[in-house]
Amino acid sequence: MAYTVGQVARAARVTVRTLHHYDEIGLLSPSGRTAAGYRRYDDADLERLQLIRAYRELGFPLEEIAEILDDPGGDPLPHLRRQHELLTGRIGKLRDMVAAIELAMEARKLDIQLTPEERFEVFGDFDPDEHAEEAERRWGGTEAYRQSTERAARYSKEDWLRNKAENEEWGRRITELMASGAPADSPEAMALAEEHRQLISRWFYDCSYEVHTGLADMYLADPRFTAYYEKIRPGLAAYLNEAIHANAISRA
């Protein structure tokens, strides 16, 4: 059965631009084309795309994925073992640092010295104290939590409004980039992922690349984070996840 590029993009939850990019670099070229030159993918192409997505989820760069898939006699086990060791080594730290953006998004909290009117102006319908107990219970002993609460306690209304404006401006630019069809591992998307990391570091706590990729995984694993980004633009949680991982790999 033959599938159009649009059908494949929807089924795999990737952008058409990403599929075009994979074709251009030889990672996933469609098995056929129509008389008019339009791409047509078959079931074998979809199986290869499934493998590409799986390796990408594990953090493999596109070049290494191509090497694995294009070597019929190759053994992917050494690659997988190496990636397994890297991921396992991160788990302990990520559990401690998973405070991450939930503290930044949910917890605009703890000792925020604002009047009720100012809180509404800054946060709208969101109540930053609503999740305070949960945040303290889950991450109260971490360095990220300590840094974030100390900084939050010093922020004025003007500081919070500036933080809100910076995040909204960042959100506008990444949704525009996503809408343009730019792949999540494009230089532009990685630059916005890096800006996202720096926003966290500047406003809340020191966010390393290791912590940032842990946050990216949480955006997909935790329905609350997924809903937050999906509200900005459908598909943004997965797009940002991929961009953050690509940025971390490129700077390793």
Backbone as numpy.savetxt, mean C-alpha at the origin, in Angstrom:
# Nx Ny Nz CAx CAy CAz Cx Cy Cz
-10.37 -20.14 -24.47 -11.22 -18.94 -24.47 -10.34 -17.69 -24.47
-10.73 -16.67 -25.22 -9.94 -15.44 -25.32 -10.59 -14.35 -24.47
-9.74 -13.54 -23.83 -10.21 -12.47 -22.96 -9.59 -11.14 -23.40
-10.37 -10.09 -23.31 -9.86 -8.76 -23.62 -9.00 -8.26 -22.46
-8.23 -7.22 -22.74 -7.38 -6.66 -21.69 -8.23 -6.10 -20.55
-9.40 -5.55 -20.88 -10.28 -5.03 -19.84 -10.82 -6.13 -18.95
-11.20 -7.27 -19.55 -11.71 -8.39 -18.77 -10.64 -8.94 -17.83
-9.42 -9.04 -18.32 -8.32 -9.55 -17.50 -8.02 -8.58 -16.36
-8.02 -7.29 -16.67 -7.74 -6.28 -15.64 -8.76 -6.36 -14.51
-10.04 -6.48 -14.87 -11.09 -6.56 -13.85 -10.97 -7.84 -13.04
-10.71 -8.96 -13.70 -10.63 -10.24 -13.00 -9.45 -10.29 -12.04
-8.31 -9.72 -12.45 -7.09 -9.77 -11.63 -6.96 -8.58 -10.70
-7.87 -7.61 -10.84 -7.84 -6.39 -10.03 -6.52 -5.64 -10.21
-6.13 -5.50 -11.46 -4.99 -4.66 -11.82 -5.48 -3.65 -12.85
-4.67 -2.65 -13.14 -5.07 -1.66 -14.12 -4.69 -2.13 -15.52
-5.39 -1.60 -16.50 -5.05 -1.89 -17.90 -3.63 -1.42 -18.19
-3.27 -0.27 -17.59 -1.92 0.25 -17.79 -0.86 -0.73 -17.28
-1.15 -1.40 -16.18 -0.22 -2.39 -15.65 -0.04 -3.54 -16.63
-1.13 -4.02 -17.21 -1.04 -5.11 -18.20 -0.26 -4.66 -19.43
-0.48 -3.42 -19.85 0.29 -2.90 -20.98 1.78 -2.86 -20.63
2.07 -2.45 -19.39 3.47 -2.39 -18.95 4.09 -3.78 -18.93
3.36 -4.76 -18.41 3.87 -6.14 -18.40 4.14 -6.63 -19.81
3.30 -6.25 -20.74 3.50 -6.63 -22.14 4.76 -5.96 -22.70
4.91 -4.67 -22.41 6.05 -3.92 -22.94 7.39 -4.47 -22.47
7.45 -4.94 -21.22 8.72 -5.45 -20.70 8.87 -6.96 -20.91
7.88 -7.58 -21.56 7.97 -9.00 -21.86 7.62 -9.93 -20.72
7.06 -9.41 -19.65 6.70 -10.24 -18.50 5.43 -11.02 -18.77
4.46 -10.39 -19.42 3.19 -11.05 -19.74 2.70 -10.51 -21.07
3.02 -11.22 -22.14 2.55 -10.82 -23.46 1.35 -11.68 -23.84
0.30 -11.07 -24.35 -0.90 -11.84 -24.71 -0.59 -12.85 -25.81
-1.29 -13.97 -25.75 -1.04 -15.03 -26.72 -1.55 -14.70 -28.11
-2.46 -13.74 -28.20 -3.00 -13.41 -29.51 -3.42 -11.96 -29.62
-3.74 -11.56 -30.82 -4.27 -10.23 -31.09 -5.34 -10.33 -32.16
-6.26 -9.40 -32.12 -7.30 -9.35 -33.13 -6.73 -8.76 -34.42
-7.53 -8.80 -35.47 -7.09 -8.21 -36.73 -6.81 -6.72 -36.59
-7.47 -6.10 -35.63 -7.26 -4.67 -35.40 -6.09 -4.40 -34.46
-5.46 -5.47 -33.96 -4.30 -5.30 -33.10 -4.59 -5.30 -31.61
-5.83 -5.56 -31.22 -6.15 -5.57 -29.79 -5.66 -6.85 -29.13
-5.21 -6.71 -27.90 -4.67 -7.85 -27.15 -5.78 -8.85 -26.81
-5.43 -10.14 -26.88 -6.32 -11.21 -26.48 -5.53 -12.20 -25.62
-6.03 -12.46 -24.41 -5.35 -13.34 -23.47 -6.09 -14.68 -23.40
-5.31 -15.76 -23.24 -5.95 -17.07 -23.08 -5.76 -17.55 -21.64
-6.22 -18.79 -21.37 -6.15 -19.30 -20.00 -4.72 -19.43 -19.49
-3.79 -19.78 -20.40 -2.39 -19.88 -19.98 -1.84 -18.52 -19.56
-2.27 -17.47 -20.25 -1.84 -16.12 -19.88 -2.37 -15.76 -18.49
-3.62 -16.15 -18.21 -4.19 -15.85 -16.90 -3.47 -16.61 -15.79
-3.05 -17.85 -16.09 -2.29 -18.60 -15.08 -0.96 -17.91 -14.80
-0.31 -17.41 -15.85 0.97 -16.72 -15.66 0.75 -15.43 -14.85
-0.33 -14.71 -15.14 -0.63 -13.49 -14.39 -0.87 -13.80 -12.93
-1.54 -14.93 -12.66 -1.78 -15.32 -11.28 -0.46 -15.55 -10.55
0.51 -16.17 -11.21 1.82 -16.39 -10.61 2.55 -15.07 -10.40
2.44 -14.17 -11.37 3.07 -12.85 -11.24 2.53 -12.14 -10.01
1.22 -12.15 -9.86 0.61 -11.47 -8.72 1.04 -12.11 -7.40
1.16 -13.44 -7.39 1.57 -14.13 -6.18 2.98 -13.74 -5.78
3.89 -13.72 -6.76 5.27 -13.32 -6.47 5.35 -11.86 -6.05
4.52 -11.02 -6.66 4.51 -9.60 -6.28 4.05 -9.43 -4.83
3.07 -10.24 -4.42 2.60 -10.18 -3.05 3.71 -10.54 -2.07
4.64 -11.39 -2.53 5.77 -11.78 -1.69 6.91 -10.77 -1.75
6.75 -9.73 -2.58 7.75 -8.68 -2.62 8.82 -8.85 -3.68
8.65 -9.79 -4.61 9.65 -9.99 -5.66 9.58 -8.86 -6.68
10.74 -8.33 -7.12 10.73 -7.34 -8.20 10.37 -8.01 -9.53
9.89 -7.21 -10.46 9.41 -7.76 -11.74 10.51 -8.51 -12.48
11.74 -7.98 -12.43 12.84 -8.62 -13.15 13.09 -10.04 -12.64
13.03 -10.21 -11.33 13.27 -11.53 -10.74 12.11 -12.47 -11.04
10.90 -11.94 -11.06 9.74 -12.77 -11.42 9.90 -13.30 -12.84
10.35 -12.44 -13.76 10.56 -12.85 -15.15 11.58 -13.98 -15.22
12.67 -13.86 -14.44 13.70 -14.90 -14.44 13.14 -16.23 -13.96
12.32 -16.18 -12.93 11.75 -17.42 -12.39 10.81 -18.07 -13.39
9.92 -17.27 -13.97 8.89 -17.83 -14.85 9.43 -18.24 -16.21
10.50 -17.58 -16.66 11.01 -17.86 -18.01 12.08 -18.93 -18.04
12.42 -19.48 -16.88 13.41 -20.56 -16.83 12.69 -21.87 -16.57
12.37 -22.61 -17.64 11.57 -23.83 -17.47 12.25 -24.87 -16.59
13.58 -24.86 -16.54 14.29 -25.83 -15.71 14.68 -25.26 -14.37
14.30 -24.05 -14.11 14.69 -23.39 -12.88 13.89 -23.86 -11.68
14.48 -23.72 -10.54 13.83 -24.11 -9.29 13.50 -22.84 -8.50
12.21 -22.52 -8.33 11.85 -21.30 -7.59 12.07 -21.41 -6.09
12.37 -22.64 -5.61 12.48 -22.83 -4.17 13.53 -21.94 -3.50
14.75 -21.80 -4.06 15.72 -20.90 -3.41 15.21 -19.46 -3.30
14.51 -18.99 -4.32 13.96 -17.63 -4.27 12.91 -17.54 -3.16
12.05 -18.54 -3.11 10.99 -18.53 -2.11 11.56 -18.67 -0.70
12.60 -19.51 -0.57 13.20 -19.68 0.75 13.82 -18.37 1.23
14.49 -17.66 0.34 15.11 -16.39 0.71 14.04 -15.39 1.12
12.94 -15.33 0.34 11.88 -14.38 0.67 11.19 -14.77 1.97
11.05 -16.07 2.20 10.45 -16.54 3.45 11.28 -16.10 4.64
12.59 -16.19 4.53 13.47 -15.78 5.63 13.33 -14.28 5.90
13.25 -13.50 4.81 13.11 -12.05 4.98 11.79 -11.70 5.67
10.71 -12.35 5.22 9.40 -12.06 5.79 9.31 -12.52 7.24
9.86 -13.70 7.52 9.83 -14.21 8.88 10.62 -13.31 9.82
11.72 -12.79 9.34 12.53 -11.91 10.16 11.85 -10.61 10.51
10.89 -10.22 9.68 10.19 -8.96 9.92 9.01 -9.09 10.87
8.52 -10.31 11.06 7.25 -10.49 11.77 7.29 -9.95 13.19
8.35 -10.27 13.92 8.41 -9.81 15.31 8.37 -8.30 15.42
9.18 -7.63 14.59 9.20 -6.18 14.64 7.87 -5.59 14.19
7.27 -6.19 13.19 6.01 -5.67 12.68 4.89 -5.80 13.71
4.93 -6.86 14.50 3.91 -7.01 15.54 4.01 -5.88 16.56
5.25 -5.49 16.85 5.43 -4.41 17.81 5.11 -3.05 17.20
5.40 -2.90 15.91 5.28 -1.60 15.27 3.99 -1.42 14.49
3.11 -2.42 14.57 1.91 -2.39 13.75 0.97 -1.25 14.14
1.35 -0.51 15.16 0.61 0.70 15.54 0.41 1.57 14.32
1.43 1.73 13.59 1.48 2.42 12.34 0.36 3.40 12.11
-0.20 3.27 10.94 -1.11 4.32 10.55 -2.41 4.28 11.31
-2.73 3.15 11.94 -3.99 3.14 12.69 -3.93 4.21 13.77
-2.74 4.42 14.32 -2.60 5.47 15.31 -2.73 6.82 14.62
-2.24 6.90 13.41 -2.31 8.16 12.69 -3.72 8.44 12.20
-4.42 7.39 11.76 -5.75 7.58 11.19 -6.84 7.53 12.26
-6.79 6.48 13.07 -7.86 6.30 14.04 -7.65 7.14 15.28
-6.39 7.31 15.64 -6.14 7.86 16.95 -5.71 9.30 16.91
-6.22 10.13 16.23 -5.85 11.54 16.28 -6.16 11.98 17.70
-5.77 11.34 18.61 -6.35 11.08 19.89 -5.53 11.61 21.02
-5.71 10.96 22.13 -5.02 11.15 23.39 -4.50 12.54 23.63
-5.18 13.22 24.47 -4.76 14.54 24.94 -4.70 15.57 23.83
-5.52 15.41 22.80 -5.60 16.43 21.77 -6.39 17.59 22.35
-5.73 18.70 22.54 -6.32 19.83 23.26 -7.13 20.73 22.31
-8.35 20.29 22.00 -9.22 21.06 21.12 -10.59 21.19 21.77
-11.27 22.28 21.49 -12.65 22.44 21.93 -13.53 21.54 21.07
-14.78 21.26 21.52 -15.68 20.45 20.68 -15.87 21.03 19.29
-15.96 22.36 19.18 -16.14 22.99 17.87 -14.91 22.78 16.99
-13.73 22.92 17.60 -12.49 22.73 16.84 -12.33 21.28 16.41
-12.70 20.34 17.29 -12.60 18.92 16.94 -13.48 18.61 15.74
-14.68 19.18 15.70 -15.56 18.94 14.57 -14.97 19.52 13.29
-14.36 20.71 13.41 -13.76 21.34 12.24 -12.61 20.50 11.68
-11.83 19.91 12.58 -10.67 19.14 12.15 -11.06 17.73 11.70
-11.88 17.03 12.52 -12.14 15.62 12.29 -13.50 15.31 11.70
-14.40 16.29 11.61 -15.73 16.02 11.10 -16.47 15.07 12.02
-17.09 14.01 11.46 -17.86 13.06 12.26 -16.99 12.04 12.98
-15.70 12.02 12.66 -14.80 11.04 13.28 -14.44 11.46 14.71
-14.58 10.54 15.66 -14.23 10.81 17.05 -12.90 10.13 17.36
-11.81 10.88 17.49 -10.51 10.25 17.71 -10.38 9.56 19.05
-11.21 9.89 20.03 -11.14 9.22 21.33 -11.84 7.86 21.34
-12.63 7.61 20.30 -13.44 6.39 20.30 -12.57 5.14 20.35
-11.38 5.19 19.70 -10.51 4.02 19.63 -9.30 4.14 20.54
-9.32 5.09 21.45 -8.15 5.34 22.29 -7.80 4.13 23.15
-8.80 3.52 23.80 -8.51 2.39 24.68 -7.94 1.22 23.89
-8.52 0.96 22.71 -8.01 -0.15 21.89 -6.57 0.12 21.46
-6.29 1.34 21.04 -4.94 1.68 20.59 -3.93 1.50 21.72
-4.31 1.95 22.93 -3.40 1.81 24.06 -3.22 0.36 24.45
-4.28 -0.43 24.39 -4.19 -1.84 24.75 -3.29 -2.60 23.77
-3.42 -2.29 22.47 -2.68 -3.04 21.47 -1.22 -2.60 21.35
-0.97 -1.28 21.49 0.36 -0.78 21.17 0.96 0.12 22.25
0.36 0.12 23.42 0.80 1.06 24.45 2.27 0.94 24.81
2.88 -0.24 24.63 4.27 -0.41 25.00 5.27 -0.16 23.90
4.82 0.26 22.73 5.74 0.43 21.60 6.30 1.84 21.54
7.46 1.95 20.90 8.07 3.26 20.70 7.21 4.13 19.80
6.58 3.52 18.79 5.72 4.28 17.88 4.57 4.93 18.64
3.98 4.17 19.55 2.86 4.71 20.33 3.34 5.87 21.20
4.50 5.69 21.84 5.02 6.76 22.70 5.28 8.03 21.91
5.95 7.88 20.76 6.24 9.06 19.94 4.96 9.74 19.48
4.01 8.92 19.03 2.78 9.48 18.46 1.97 10.23 19.51
1.83 9.64 20.69 1.02 10.31 21.72 1.70 11.58 22.22
3.01 11.54 22.34 3.73 12.74 22.78 3.58 13.87 21.77
3.70 13.55 20.51 3.57 14.59 19.48 2.13 15.10 19.41
1.16 14.17 19.47 -0.24 14.57 19.36 -0.64 15.51 20.48
-0.07 15.29 21.66 -0.42 16.12 22.80 0.04 17.56 22.62
1.03 17.78 21.77 1.56 19.13 21.57 0.87 19.87 20.42
0.10 19.16 19.59 -0.45 19.78 18.40 -1.64 20.69 18.74
-1.67 21.81 18.07 -2.78 22.75 18.19 -3.80 22.48 17.09
-4.89 23.23 17.13 -5.88 23.12 16.07 -5.25 23.38 14.72
-4.39 24.39 14.63 -3.76 24.74 13.36 -2.86 23.60 12.87
-2.17 22.94 13.81 -1.33 21.80 13.43 -2.18 20.68 12.83
-3.32 20.37 13.47 -4.17 19.28 12.98 -4.79 19.63 11.63
-5.15 20.88 11.45 -5.70 21.28 10.16 -4.65 21.20 9.06
-3.41 21.55 9.42 -2.33 21.44 8.43 -2.07 19.97 8.08
-2.11 19.10 9.10 -1.95 17.67 8.85 -3.06 17.15 7.95
-4.28 17.58 8.25 -5.43 17.16 7.44 -5.27 17.62 5.99
-4.83 18.85 5.80 -4.67 19.39 4.45 -3.58 18.64 3.68
-2.48 18.32 4.36 -1.40 17.59 3.71 -1.85 16.20 3.28
-2.59 15.52 4.14 -3.08 14.18 3.80 -4.10 14.23 2.67
-4.97 15.23 2.68 -5.95 15.34 1.61 -5.29 15.66 0.27
-4.25 16.51 0.31 -3.52 16.82 -0.92 -2.80 15.59 -1.45
-2.18 14.83 -0.55 -1.54 13.58 -0.97 -2.59 12.62 -1.55
-3.74 12.51 -0.90 -4.79 11.62 -1.39 -5.29 12.03 -2.76
-5.39 13.34 -3.01 -5.83 13.81 -4.31 -4.85 13.40 -5.40
-3.56 13.55 -5.11 -2.56 13.26 -6.14 -2.43 11.76 -6.42
-2.54 10.91 -5.37 -2.40 9.49 -5.65 -3.64 8.94 -6.36
-4.82 9.50 -6.07 -6.01 9.04 -6.80 -5.96 9.48 -8.25
-5.44 10.67 -8.50 -5.27 11.13 -9.89 -4.28 10.24 -10.64
-3.19 9.88 -9.96 -2.20 9.01 -10.60 -2.80 7.64 -10.89
-3.54 7.11 -9.94 -4.18 5.81 -10.13 -5.16 5.86 -11.29
-5.93 6.95 -11.37 -6.91 7.10 -12.44 -6.25 7.22 -13.80
-5.01 7.72 -13.82 -4.30 7.87 -15.10 -3.86 6.54 -15.68
-3.91 5.48 -14.85 -3.48 4.17 -15.31 -2.03 3.85 -15.02
-1.32 4.73 -14.31 0.08 4.47 -13.98 0.19 3.24 -13.09
1.11 2.32 -13.39 1.26 1.13 -12.55 1.67 1.49 -11.12
1.32 0.64 -10.20 1.65 0.91 -8.79 3.15 0.88 -8.54
3.92 0.23 -9.44 5.37 0.22 -9.27 6.07 1.21 -10.19
5.31 2.18 -10.69 5.91 3.23 -11.52 6.68 4.20 -10.63
7.63 4.94 -11.20 8.38 5.91 -10.39 7.47 6.93 -9.71
6.40 7.33 -10.39 5.49 8.32 -9.81 4.76 7.76 -8.59
4.29 6.51 -8.71 3.58 5.89 -7.59 4.52 5.64 -6.41
5.74 5.20 -6.71 6.70 4.98 -5.63 7.07 6.28 -4.94
7.13 7.39 -5.70 7.43 8.69 -5.09 6.33 9.09 -4.11
5.07 8.81 -4.46 3.97 9.12 -3.56 3.95 8.17 -2.36
4.37 6.93 -2.56 4.50 6.00 -1.43 5.56 6.51 -0.46
6.66 7.01 -1.00 7.71 7.56 -0.15 7.22 8.81 0.60
6.44 9.63 -0.08 5.88 10.81 0.57 4.94 10.39 1.70
4.18 9.33 1.49 3.28 8.78 2.52 4.08 8.37 3.75
5.20 7.69 3.54 6.06 7.28 4.66 6.61 8.50 5.41
7.01 9.49 4.66 7.58 10.68 5.29 6.52 11.47 6.06
5.28 11.46 5.57 4.20 12.12 6.32 4.02 11.49 7.70
4.04 10.16 7.73 3.91 9.46 9.01 5.07 9.83 9.93
6.29 9.80 9.37 7.47 10.11 10.19 7.44 11.55 10.70
6.99 12.45 9.87 7.00 13.86 10.27 5.95 14.17 11.33
4.79 13.53 11.22 3.68 13.90 12.11 3.53 12.98 13.32
3.95 11.72 13.22 3.59 10.79 14.28 4.77 10.01 14.87
5.51 9.27 14.08 6.60 8.48 14.63 7.54 8.10 13.49
8.75 7.67 13.86 9.75 7.28 12.88 9.29 6.03 12.14
9.02 6.17 10.87 8.46 5.07 10.07 9.52 4.55 9.11
10.15 3.43 9.46 11.16 2.83 8.59 10.48 2.15 7.39
11.28 1.74 6.41 10.71 1.02 5.26 10.12 -0.31 5.71
10.74 -0.94 6.68 10.22 -2.20 7.19 8.85 -2.01 7.82
8.73 -0.98 8.63 7.44 -0.69 9.25 6.42 -0.29 8.19
6.86 0.49 7.22 5.94 0.98 6.19 5.33 -0.18 5.39
6.16 -1.18 5.03 5.61 -2.32 4.29 4.68 -3.14 5.19
4.96 -3.15 6.49 4.02 -3.82 7.40 2.68 -3.12 7.43
2.72 -1.79 7.40 1.47 -1.03 7.33 0.72 -1.34 6.05
1.48 -1.41 4.96 0.86 -1.69 3.66 0.10 -3.00 3.69
0.68 -4.02 4.32 -0.01 -5.30 4.42 -1.25 -5.20 5.30
-1.17 -4.35 6.33 -2.32 -4.18 7.22 -3.47 -3.48 6.50
-3.16 -2.65 5.50 -4.23 -1.97 4.76 -5.13 -2.98 4.05
-4.59 -4.15 3.72 -5.39 -5.18 3.08 -5.93 -6.20 4.09
-5.19 -6.43 5.18 -5.59 -7.44 6.15 -6.67 -6.95 7.10
-6.67 -5.66 7.42 -7.63 -5.10 8.37 -8.75 -4.39 7.61
-9.98 -4.88 7.73 -11.09 -4.28 6.96 -11.28 -2.79 7.21
-10.91 -2.32 8.40 -11.09 -0.89 8.70 -10.15 -0.04 7.85
-8.92 -0.49 7.69 -7.99 0.25 6.85 -8.39 0.17 5.39
-8.79 -1.05 4.99 -9.22 -1.23 3.59 -10.38 -0.29 3.28
-11.35 -0.22 4.19 -12.52 0.64 3.98 -12.11 2.11 3.91
-11.14 2.50 4.73 -10.68 3.90 4.74 -10.16 4.29 3.35
-9.30 3.45 2.77 -8.73 3.79 1.48 -9.71 3.56 0.33
-10.55 2.55 0.46 -11.56 2.31 -0.59 -12.55 3.47 -0.66
-12.76 4.14 0.46 -13.66 5.29 0.47 -13.07 6.45 -0.34
-11.74 6.56 -0.31 -11.07 7.59 -1.10 -11.18 7.27 -2.59
-10.89 6.00 -2.94 -11.04 5.55 -4.32 -11.04 4.01 -4.32
-12.01 3.38 -4.97 -12.03 1.92 -5.03 -10.73 1.38 -5.61
-10.16 0.40 -4.94 -8.91 -0.20 -5.38 -7.66 0.45 -4.83
-7.83 1.56 -4.09 -6.66 2.31 -3.61 -5.86 1.52 -2.58
-6.52 0.74 -1.73 -5.80 -0.01 -0.70 -4.78 -0.96 -1.34
-5.20 -1.69 -2.35 -4.28 -2.62 -3.02 -3.22 -1.86 -3.82
-3.61 -0.77 -4.43 -2.67 0.04 -5.22 -1.57 0.60 -4.32
-1.97 1.15 -3.17 -1.01 1.73 -2.24 -0.12 0.64 -1.65
-0.70 -0.50 -1.35 0.08 -1.63 -0.84 1.21 -1.98 -1.80
0.87 -2.10 -3.09 1.88 -2.46 -4.08 2.92 -1.36 -4.25
2.47 -0.10 -4.22 3.40 1.02 -4.38 4.39 1.09 -3.22
3.90 0.86 -2.00 4.77 0.91 -0.82 5.81 -0.20 -0.88
5.40 -1.40 -1.25 6.35 -2.49 -1.36 7.38 -2.22 -2.45
6.92 -1.71 -3.60 7.85 -1.41 -4.69 8.85 -0.34 -4.27
8.38 0.65 -3.55 9.27 1.73 -3.09 10.31 1.20 -2.13
9.90 0.33 -1.20 10.84 -0.22 -0.23 11.90 -1.08 -0.92
11.46 -1.87 -1.90 12.40 -2.73 -2.64 13.40 -1.87 -3.41
12.92 -0.80 -4.04 13.79 0.03 -4.85 14.84 0.75 -4.03
14.58 0.94 -2.73 15.50 1.65 -1.86 16.30 0.74 -0.95
16.11 -0.58 -1.15 16.82 -1.54 -0.30 18.31 -1.51 -0.62
